[in-house]
Structures are given as C-alpha cells and as structure tokens.
Short mmCIF file of C-alpha atoms and ligand atoms in Angstrom, two decimals:
data_model
loop_
_atom_site.label_atom_id
_atom_site.label_comp_id
_atom_site.label_asym_id
_atom_site.label_seq_id
_atom_site.Cartn_x
_atom_site.Cartn_y
_atom_site.Cartn_z
CA MET Q 1 -34.61 -51.08 -12.13
CA TYR Q 2 -34.92 -48.53 -14.92
CA PHE Q 3 -36.87 -45.29 -14.36
CA PRO Q 4 -36.32 -43.04 -17.40
CA SER Q 5 -38.69 -40.36 -16.10
CA ARG Q 6 -36.80 -40.30 -12.77
CA ILE Q 7 -33.47 -40.01 -14.55
CA ARG Q 8 -34.90 -37.24 -16.70
CA ALA Q 9 -36.11 -35.45 -13.55
CA LEU Q 10 -32.71 -35.78 -11.88
CA ALA Q 11 -30.97 -34.53 -15.03
CA ALA Q 12 -33.37 -31.60 -15.19
CA GLY Q 13 -32.70 -30.79 -11.54
CA ALA Q 14 -28.95 -30.92 -12.08
CA ALA Q 15 -29.27 -28.64 -15.08
CA LEU Q 16 -31.33 -26.18 -13.03
CA LEU Q 17 -28.76 -26.19 -10.26
CA ALA Q 18 -25.95 -25.59 -12.77
CA ALA Q 19 -27.90 -22.81 -14.41
CA SER Q 20 -28.56 -21.08 -11.10
CA ALA Q 21 -24.88 -21.43 -10.10
CA ILE Q 22 -23.85 -19.83 -13.39
CA ALA Q 23 -26.43 -17.11 -12.97
CA GLN Q 24 -25.20 -16.41 -9.43
CA ALA Q 25 -21.56 -16.33 -10.57
CA GLN Q 26 -22.52 -13.91 -13.34
CA GLN Q 27 -24.07 -11.57 -10.74
CA LEU Q 28 -21.00 -11.60 -8.44
CA PRO Q 29 -18.16 -9.10 -8.98
CA ASN Q 30 -14.84 -10.39 -10.31
CA VAL Q 31 -11.87 -9.87 -7.98
CA VAL Q 32 -8.26 -10.80 -8.69
CA ILE Q 33 -5.95 -11.55 -5.75
CA LEU Q 34 -2.30 -10.76 -6.48
CA ALA Q 35 -0.16 -12.54 -3.89
CA THR Q 36 3.32 -11.33 -3.00
CA GLY Q 37 4.15 -13.29 0.21
CA GLY Q 38 4.47 -12.06 3.78
CA THR Q 39 3.00 -13.40 6.99
CA ILE Q 40 -0.47 -13.77 5.50
CA ALA Q 41 1.22 -16.55 3.52
CA GLY Q 42 3.30 -17.62 6.49
CA ALA Q 43 3.48 -20.88 8.44
CA GLY Q 44 4.64 -21.67 11.96
CA ALA Q 45 5.67 -24.96 13.55
CA SER Q 46 2.74 -24.97 15.99
CA ALA Q 47 -0.47 -23.10 16.77
CA ALA Q 48 1.34 -21.44 19.65
CA ASN Q 49 3.77 -19.78 17.21
CA SER Q 50 2.06 -16.46 16.55
CA ALA Q 51 5.37 -14.60 16.16
CA THR Q 52 7.88 -17.34 15.28
CA TYR Q 53 7.20 -18.57 11.75
CA ALA Q 54 8.41 -18.45 8.17
CA ALA Q 55 6.79 -15.80 5.98
CA ALA Q 56 5.98 -16.30 2.30
CA LYS Q 57 5.30 -20.05 2.23
CA VAL Q 58 1.61 -20.61 1.37
CA PRO Q 59 0.65 -20.22 -2.32
CA VAL Q 60 -2.28 -18.02 -3.33
CA ASP Q 61 -4.45 -20.92 -4.50
CA LYS Q 62 -4.15 -22.45 -1.00
CA LEU Q 63 -5.03 -19.09 0.60
CA ILE Q 64 -8.17 -18.92 -1.56
CA ALA Q 65 -9.07 -22.58 -0.99
CA GLY Q 66 -8.74 -22.02 2.75
CA LEU Q 67 -11.37 -19.25 2.63
CA PRO Q 68 -14.48 -20.70 0.89
CA GLU Q 69 -16.61 -17.83 2.25
CA ILE Q 70 -15.17 -15.48 -0.37
CA SER Q 71 -16.87 -17.46 -3.14
CA LYS Q 72 -20.19 -15.98 -1.92
CA VAL Q 73 -18.73 -12.45 -2.19
CA ALA Q 74 -16.98 -12.48 -5.55
CA ASN Q 75 -15.65 -14.64 -8.34
CA VAL Q 76 -12.04 -14.79 -7.18
CA LYS Q 77 -8.95 -15.65 -9.20
CA GLY Q 78 -5.42 -15.72 -7.77
CA GLU Q 79 -2.02 -14.86 -9.26
CA GLN Q 80 1.27 -15.49 -7.47
CA VAL Q 81 3.25 -12.38 -8.44
CA PHE Q 82 6.05 -12.97 -5.89
CA GLN Q 83 6.56 -15.09 -2.79
CA ILE Q 84 8.77 -12.89 -0.61
CA ALA Q 85 8.96 -11.33 2.81
CA SER Q 86 8.17 -7.68 2.24
CA GLU Q 87 11.29 -6.29 3.96
CA SER Q 88 12.99 -7.54 0.79
CA PHE Q 89 10.68 -5.67 -1.62
CA THR Q 90 12.69 -3.80 -4.26
CA ASN Q 91 11.83 -0.99 -6.67
CA ASP Q 92 11.64 -3.61 -9.41
CA ASN Q 93 9.04 -5.53 -7.35
CA LEU Q 94 7.03 -2.31 -7.04
CA LEU Q 95 7.15 -1.73 -10.80
CA VAL Q 96 6.20 -5.32 -11.71
CA LEU Q 97 3.30 -5.37 -9.24
CA ALA Q 98 1.94 -1.94 -10.21
CA LYS Q 99 2.13 -2.74 -13.92
CA ARG Q 100 0.19 -5.98 -13.34
CA VAL Q 101 -2.45 -4.11 -11.34
CA SER Q 102 -2.66 -1.46 -14.06
CA ALA Q 103 -3.15 -4.10 -16.77
CA LEU Q 104 -5.85 -5.94 -14.80
CA VAL Q 105 -7.94 -2.87 -13.91
CA LYS Q 106 -8.18 -2.05 -17.61
CA GLN Q 107 -10.03 -5.33 -18.15
CA SER Q 108 -13.83 -4.97 -18.20
CA ASP Q 109 -14.13 -8.39 -16.50
CA VAL Q 110 -12.13 -7.23 -13.44
CA ASP Q 111 -14.04 -5.23 -10.80
CA GLY Q 112 -11.46 -5.04 -8.04
CA ILE Q 113 -7.97 -6.05 -6.97
CA VAL Q 114 -6.62 -7.45 -3.72
CA VAL Q 115 -2.87 -7.50 -3.07
CA THR Q 116 -1.69 -9.80 -0.28
CA HIS Q 117 1.57 -8.48 1.12
CA GLY Q 118 3.96 -8.63 4.05
CA THR Q 119 3.21 -5.98 6.63
CA ASP Q 120 6.74 -4.60 6.96
CA THR Q 121 6.60 -2.50 3.78
CA LEU Q 122 2.89 -2.80 3.06
CA GLU Q 123 2.42 0.93 3.66
CA GLU Q 124 5.02 1.75 0.99
CA THR Q 125 3.50 -0.49 -1.67
CA ALA Q 126 -0.02 0.75 -0.89
CA TYR Q 127 1.09 4.37 -1.26
CA PHE Q 128 3.00 3.62 -4.47
CA LEU Q 129 -0.07 2.02 -6.05
CA ASN Q 130 -2.13 4.97 -4.81
CA LEU Q 131 0.16 7.33 -6.76
CA VAL Q 132 0.62 5.53 -10.06
CA VAL Q 133 -2.37 3.27 -10.94
CA ARG Q 134 -4.89 5.26 -12.98
CA THR Q 135 -8.19 3.67 -11.95
CA SER Q 136 -11.24 4.26 -9.75
CA LYS Q 137 -11.73 0.52 -9.21
CA PRO Q 138 -11.01 -0.65 -5.65
CA ILE Q 139 -7.45 -1.79 -4.98
CA VAL Q 140 -7.08 -3.27 -1.50
CA VAL Q 141 -3.75 -4.21 0.07
CA VAL Q 142 -3.90 -6.69 2.94
CA GLY Q 143 -1.58 -8.58 5.23
CA SER Q 144 -1.61 -10.22 8.60
CA MET Q 145 0.37 -10.07 11.80
CA ARG Q 146 0.05 -13.80 12.56
CA PRO Q 147 0.51 -16.77 10.22
CA GLY Q 148 -2.56 -18.81 9.32
CA THR Q 149 -1.22 -21.69 11.44
CA ALA Q 150 -1.41 -19.68 14.67
CA LEU Q 151 -4.15 -19.47 17.30
CA SER Q 152 -6.36 -16.42 16.57
CA ALA Q 153 -4.72 -15.91 13.21
CA ASP Q 154 -5.88 -12.62 11.68
CA GLY Q 155 -5.14 -13.33 8.01
CA ALA Q 156 -8.37 -15.09 7.08
CA LEU Q 157 -10.68 -12.30 8.26
CA ASN Q 158 -8.34 -9.63 6.87
CA LEU Q 159 -8.43 -11.34 3.47
CA TYR Q 160 -12.21 -11.86 3.63
CA ASP Q 161 -12.58 -8.16 4.40
CA ALA Q 162 -10.23 -7.22 1.58
CA VAL Q 163 -12.21 -9.21 -0.98
CA ASN Q 164 -15.46 -7.68 0.29
CA VAL Q 165 -14.08 -4.16 -0.07
CA ALA Q 166 -12.53 -4.89 -3.47
CA ALA Q 167 -15.93 -6.18 -4.62
CA SER Q 168 -17.77 -3.09 -3.31
CA LYS Q 169 -18.94 -0.28 -5.57
CA ASP Q 170 -18.87 2.10 -2.59
CA ALA Q 171 -15.11 1.52 -2.33
CA MET Q 172 -14.59 3.01 -5.79
CA GLY Q 173 -12.78 6.32 -6.10
CA LYS Q 174 -11.34 6.23 -2.57
CA GLY Q 175 -7.79 5.46 -3.64
CA VAL Q 176 -5.83 2.41 -2.59
CA LEU Q 177 -7.20 0.94 0.62
CA VAL Q 178 -5.79 -1.28 3.38
CA THR Q 179 -8.04 -3.63 5.37
CA MET Q 180 -6.51 -4.84 8.60
CA ASN Q 181 -8.08 -5.54 11.99
CA ASP Q 182 -11.67 -4.60 10.94
CA GLU Q 183 -10.57 -1.15 9.72
CA ILE Q 184 -10.45 0.32 6.21
CA ASN Q 185 -7.52 2.72 5.97
CA SER Q 186 -6.19 4.91 3.21
CA GLY Q 187 -3.09 3.48 1.55
CA ARG Q 188 -1.66 7.00 1.73
CA ASP Q 189 -2.17 7.59 5.44
CA VAL Q 190 -1.76 4.15 7.01
CA SER Q 191 1.46 3.05 8.65
CA LYS Q 192 2.61 0.01 10.62
CA SER Q 193 2.81 1.53 14.09
CA ILE Q 194 3.02 -1.58 16.32
CA ASN Q 195 5.34 -4.39 15.30
CA ILE Q 196 3.82 -7.29 17.24
CA LYS Q 197 0.05 -6.81 17.66
CA THR Q 198 -2.84 -7.47 15.26
CA GLU Q 199 -3.86 -3.84 15.82
CA ALA Q 200 -0.71 -2.82 13.98
CA PHE Q 201 -1.88 -0.42 11.28
CA LYS Q 202 -2.92 3.12 12.12
CA SER Q 203 -3.53 6.39 10.24
CA GLN Q 204 -2.84 9.49 12.29
CA TRP Q 205 -5.82 11.15 10.57
CA GLY Q 206 -8.07 8.16 11.35
CA ALA Q 207 -9.44 5.23 9.40
CA LEU Q 208 -11.73 5.86 6.42
CA GLY Q 209 -14.16 3.32 7.83
CA MET Q 210 -14.73 -0.14 9.23
CA ILE Q 211 -15.84 -3.43 7.80
CA VAL Q 212 -18.00 -5.70 9.93
CA GLU Q 213 -19.38 -9.04 8.69
CA GLY Q 214 -18.70 -8.06 5.12
CA LYS Q 215 -20.43 -4.67 5.27
CA ASN Q 216 -18.49 -1.42 4.77
CA TYR Q 217 -19.15 1.51 7.13
CA TRP Q 218 -17.56 4.68 5.72
CA PHE Q 219 -16.88 7.81 7.83
CA ARG Q 220 -14.59 9.88 5.59
CA ALA Q 221 -12.89 9.98 2.21
CA PRO Q 222 -9.34 10.99 1.15
CA VAL Q 223 -8.71 14.62 0.08
CA LYS Q 224 -5.24 14.19 -1.38
CA ARG Q 225 -4.78 13.33 -5.11
CA HIS Q 226 -4.64 9.65 -5.93
CA THR Q 227 -5.16 6.95 -8.61
CA ALA Q 228 -7.41 8.31 -11.37
CA GLN Q 229 -6.63 11.94 -10.40
CA SER Q 230 -2.86 11.39 -10.28
CA GLU Q 231 -0.48 13.10 -12.72
CA PHE Q 232 1.72 9.99 -12.48
CA ASN Q 233 1.09 6.83 -14.48
CA ILE Q 234 2.79 3.47 -14.00
CA ASP Q 235 2.31 2.77 -17.72
CA GLU Q 236 4.79 5.60 -18.41
CA ILE Q 237 7.34 4.64 -15.71
CA THR Q 238 10.09 2.15 -16.49
CA THR Q 239 12.52 2.84 -13.66
CA LEU Q 240 12.55 4.57 -10.29
CA PRO Q 241 15.32 6.96 -9.16
CA GLN Q 242 17.41 6.22 -6.09
CA VAL Q 243 16.04 7.98 -3.02
CA ASP Q 244 17.47 7.22 0.41
CA ILE Q 245 16.63 8.03 4.02
CA ALA Q 246 19.06 9.30 6.65
CA TYR Q 247 17.91 8.99 10.26
CA SER Q 248 18.83 11.77 12.66
CA TYR Q 249 19.51 11.70 16.43
CA GLY Q 250 21.68 13.43 19.05
CA ASN Q 251 25.39 13.64 18.16
CA VAL Q 252 24.58 12.90 14.50
CA THR Q 253 27.40 13.40 11.98
CA PRO Q 254 27.15 14.05 8.19
CA THR Q 255 28.66 10.63 7.37
CA ALA Q 256 25.43 8.89 6.30
CA TYR Q 257 24.19 11.93 4.37
CA GLU Q 258 27.51 12.20 2.49
CA ALA Q 259 27.50 8.48 1.64
CA LEU Q 260 23.86 8.36 0.54
CA GLY Q 261 24.17 11.64 -1.36
CA LYS Q 262 26.70 10.08 -3.73
CA GLY Q 263 24.05 8.09 -5.64
CA ALA Q 264 20.68 9.46 -4.64
CA LYS Q 265 18.48 11.89 -6.57
CA ALA Q 266 16.94 12.86 -3.23
CA ILE Q 267 17.70 12.43 0.43
CA ILE Q 268 14.86 12.06 2.91
CA HIS Q 269 15.94 13.56 6.22
CA ALA Q 270 14.24 11.66 9.08
CA GLY Q 271 14.72 14.56 11.42
CA THR Q 272 14.24 14.97 15.13
CA GLY Q 273 11.21 16.97 16.22
CA ASN Q 274 9.73 18.98 13.36
CA GLY Q 275 12.25 17.60 10.87
CA SER Q 276 15.05 19.57 12.52
CA VAL Q 277 18.53 19.45 11.00
CA ALA Q 278 21.55 19.34 13.32
CA ALA Q 279 24.04 22.18 12.77
CA ALA Q 280 26.71 19.57 11.96
CA VAL Q 281 24.63 18.31 9.02
CA VAL Q 282 23.43 21.58 7.45
CA PRO Q 283 26.60 22.23 5.35
CA THR Q 284 26.44 18.72 3.89
CA LEU Q 285 22.79 19.13 2.91
CA GLN Q 286 23.55 22.52 1.40
CA LYS Q 287 26.33 20.97 -0.70
CA LEU Q 288 24.12 18.07 -1.78
CA ARG Q 289 21.46 20.57 -2.85
CA ALA Q 290 24.05 22.56 -4.78
CA ASP Q 291 25.06 19.29 -6.49
CA GLY Q 292 21.44 18.78 -7.62
CA VAL Q 293 20.28 16.36 -4.95
CA GLN Q 294 16.79 17.19 -3.62
CA VAL Q 295 16.66 17.54 0.18
CA ILE Q 296 13.31 16.59 1.76
CA ARG Q 297 12.72 17.13 5.44
CA SER Q 298 10.53 14.47 7.08
CA ALA Q 299 10.50 13.57 10.78
CA ARG Q 300 11.26 10.53 12.89
CA VAL Q 301 8.31 11.64 15.07
CA PRO Q 302 5.28 9.59 13.88
CA GLY Q 303 2.57 12.23 14.41
CA GLY Q 304 1.93 15.75 13.11
CA PHE Q 305 3.54 17.30 10.02
CA VAL Q 306 6.72 19.16 9.14
CA LEU Q 307 6.25 22.93 8.83
CA ARG Q 308 8.01 24.79 6.04
CA ASN Q 309 10.38 27.64 7.11
CA ALA Q 310 9.70 27.06 10.82
CA GLU Q 311 13.01 26.17 12.48
CA GLN Q 312 14.76 25.59 9.14
CA PRO Q 313 15.06 28.21 6.31
CA ASP Q 314 13.68 25.95 3.58
CA ASP Q 315 13.19 28.80 1.10
CA LYS Q 316 16.78 29.95 1.58
CA TYR Q 317 18.25 26.43 1.29
CA ASP Q 318 15.83 25.33 -1.52
CA TRP Q 319 14.72 22.38 0.57
CA VAL Q 320 11.34 20.57 0.52
CA VAL Q 321 9.18 19.52 3.47
CA ALA Q 322 7.41 16.13 3.45
CA HIS Q 323 4.28 17.60 5.08
CA ASP Q 324 2.65 14.75 7.09
CA LEU Q 325 4.41 11.88 5.26
CA ASN Q 326 6.72 9.70 7.35
CA PRO Q 327 10.21 9.09 5.91
CA GLN Q 328 9.32 5.83 4.14
CA LYS Q 329 6.23 7.36 2.52
CA ALA Q 330 8.16 10.51 1.60
CA ARG Q 331 10.70 8.28 -0.17
CA ILE Q 332 7.93 6.65 -2.24
CA LEU Q 333 6.48 10.00 -3.30
CA ALA Q 334 9.92 11.47 -4.05
CA MET Q 335 10.80 8.46 -6.25
CA VAL Q 336 7.56 8.77 -8.22
CA ALA Q 337 7.77 12.56 -8.53
CA LEU Q 338 11.41 12.48 -9.64
CA THR Q 339 10.61 10.26 -12.58
CA LYS Q 340 9.98 13.77 -13.98
CA PRO Q 341 12.56 16.64 -14.02
CA LEU Q 342 11.12 18.71 -11.16
CA SER Q 343 12.52 21.78 -9.43
CA ALA Q 344 12.37 21.92 -5.64
CA ALA Q 345 9.35 24.22 -5.96
CA ASP Q 346 7.59 21.71 -8.25
CA LEU Q 347 8.48 18.92 -5.83
CA GLN Q 348 7.07 20.89 -2.92
CA ARG Q 349 3.77 21.25 -4.81
CA VAL Q 350 3.68 17.50 -5.25
CA PHE Q 351 4.21 17.01 -1.53
CA TRP Q 352 1.35 19.42 -0.77
CA GLU Q 353 -1.02 17.66 -3.19
CA TYR Q 354 -0.28 13.95 -2.72
N1 DGL K 1 8.75 -10.57 7.11
C1 DGL K 1 7.63 -9.69 7.37
C2 DGL K 1 7.02 -9.23 6.04
O1 DGL K 1 6.94 -10.03 5.11
C3 DGL K 1 6.57 -10.40 8.15
C4 DGL K 1 5.59 -9.44 8.66
C5 DGL K 1 4.23 -9.67 8.10
O2 DGL K 1 4.04 -9.95 6.89
O3 DGL K 1 3.32 -9.47 8.89
O4 DGL K 1 6.61 -8.07 5.96
#
C-alpha cells in the first residue's frame, strides 16, 4: 500500500533527528585520544587475571567503541601513536608524542587531549608534557592498573573521567592532569606509589580535585610553572640530552656514578635520607662536576624535599637540589632544562620554579 504523506512524514522525522544529532555534536567539545599502549589497552586470559595479562594489545578505536558513554561528553577521535608497554618508553617516544600533542592543541577544532598510557612511566610523560607543551587547553594522561578483561577493571571509568576532564573548560590552565581512581592529580606532582592496587597514583601535596559521575570538584591549583607559562617549548626541541639516575644505599661504591657519568649531561643522585651522598661517592661527583656534568641531588625517600646546603655543601660543590621532585621526575626536568646551556645556578632556578 502506498502512503506518500506517511513516507514524507517519516522522511521529515528522520531529517529532524539527523539535524538534532548534528546540532548536539556541534555543541559538544572535541577531544582527541592519543593512545600509546599500557594496561589500559591490555588483555588477560580470564576475568580473574587482574595482574597477569599482556599490556598494549587493544587498539584505540576498540577502547573508544567499548565506552559509548563518552559520545555524550565529547566528539571523540582516536589516534594510535604507539602500542607499547610504558616501561619501554624512550626519549624519542616522548618527543613524538609531545610534538603530536603540540600540533593538535593549535587546532581550533580541538578542545582537549587525552593520552592513554602505561602506568609504569605515566608520571614521567605527564611531567614532560607539563613542561614543554605551550597550551592552556586540558591535557589529561590516563592509565589503568587492571586490563579491561578483568573483574572490576578500572580503565573504563578512568578513561571516561579523562575525557570529561579534557572536555571541561574548568580544567583549562591547570597544567597536565592525570585522572586515576576518581582523583584529578597534577602531572607534575603525581607518582605511581603502589604497584598493584587501583589506588596507585598519589601526589604528596594532595590531589587537585576529584571527578564523580562526570563532574569535576576542584580543591586547589598548581603553583609551579607549566604549559603556557613554561620557558620550554617542544616545537623548539629536537633531541633530549642523556640524564641518568644512580640509586644510593648502604655500602654504595662510585662504580655506577663513574659509568653513568661517562655519557650523561647530568646525574640524578637518588640519595638516602635528604639526598645524602656517601663519603665514598663525593670525590666521584666532584670530578664529574669538574668535567661539566651537572650533579642533581634527589632522594630515594618518596616524601618531603631535598634541602640545599643542609648536610651537603651544594654551594661549595656547585651541585643542584631537586627540591620535591623524585629521581624520575628530576631526570625529566633536567633533560628539558639542559636542552639549553645552563649553569648550575640557572639549573637550580629551574628546579625551584618547575
Ligand atoms: N607494563 C606496564 C606499563 O605499560 C603495565 C602497567 C600499566 O600500564 O598499568 O606501564
């Protein structure tokens, strides 16, 4: 039976629906998800495997397809930048990722960026982006402690939260952020402090806020220089200098410091206590300094900060203190800072300010 008026009505209804969908999409922010691998893209053999799995397996399009709720939050596009476990991240990976982020945030049709990442070195990448990407747009780094195949997997909610924050105007100007386990942390401050629980990421100075059911609750903002206020710019960086970390402990010898000092522009000393340097190691560090290697005292102790000229004569030895940065974060800042020819005094200013 032929009902032209009915067909016309159905066609009109379909057109209305399409128009309203387009209108809604035009109102939503545009967020790009840059995927790099990790557990958030991991897969285990069974739902009981929350810790035994293969990282970096699930492609970004599948991650997005598996989370339809984000289509109500933002217009989301995915790019697979890498597919690696983050313990294998290299300086080249950092440069490629940061340059992609920098290019995207310059686009007027991009409102925010999410980077999915393994949790092992997530804190290093987040801090690197915080130092070198000149933007006020939200950049949110996110991972998970359990693969999506596991019971009580945390990746889906972490990613949903990350897209929400990246799509939020109130997340602008706060530097690079990390959303894990309902918290919004500063990419500068946050560190992986528990290696086998979903409550893995902590900032010793506290989270910036929380995100609950897609709503951001802010309680503080960063005071250190970052992103748009940074003197460093990924667009002007083509390579990163070698900076290595030497871990200290009782009965330590200079062997590691001597070996690392051969090729490094800076050595991060992961010292005992307040970044203390064993008597057996002092002469080696003095020689490295005399040879032009920067010596930066951090601490293996996760909390507090290293005091300048307390137990160690930093002024006399021309050494730098990492302030509250742990050794892996101090390495990131030293690499970025030493893309410029800085004296130890200049470098110390950078460590005070960033
Ligand atoms: N291989 C580790 C990584 O990619 C897995 C840890 C994780 O992503 O949670 O960082």
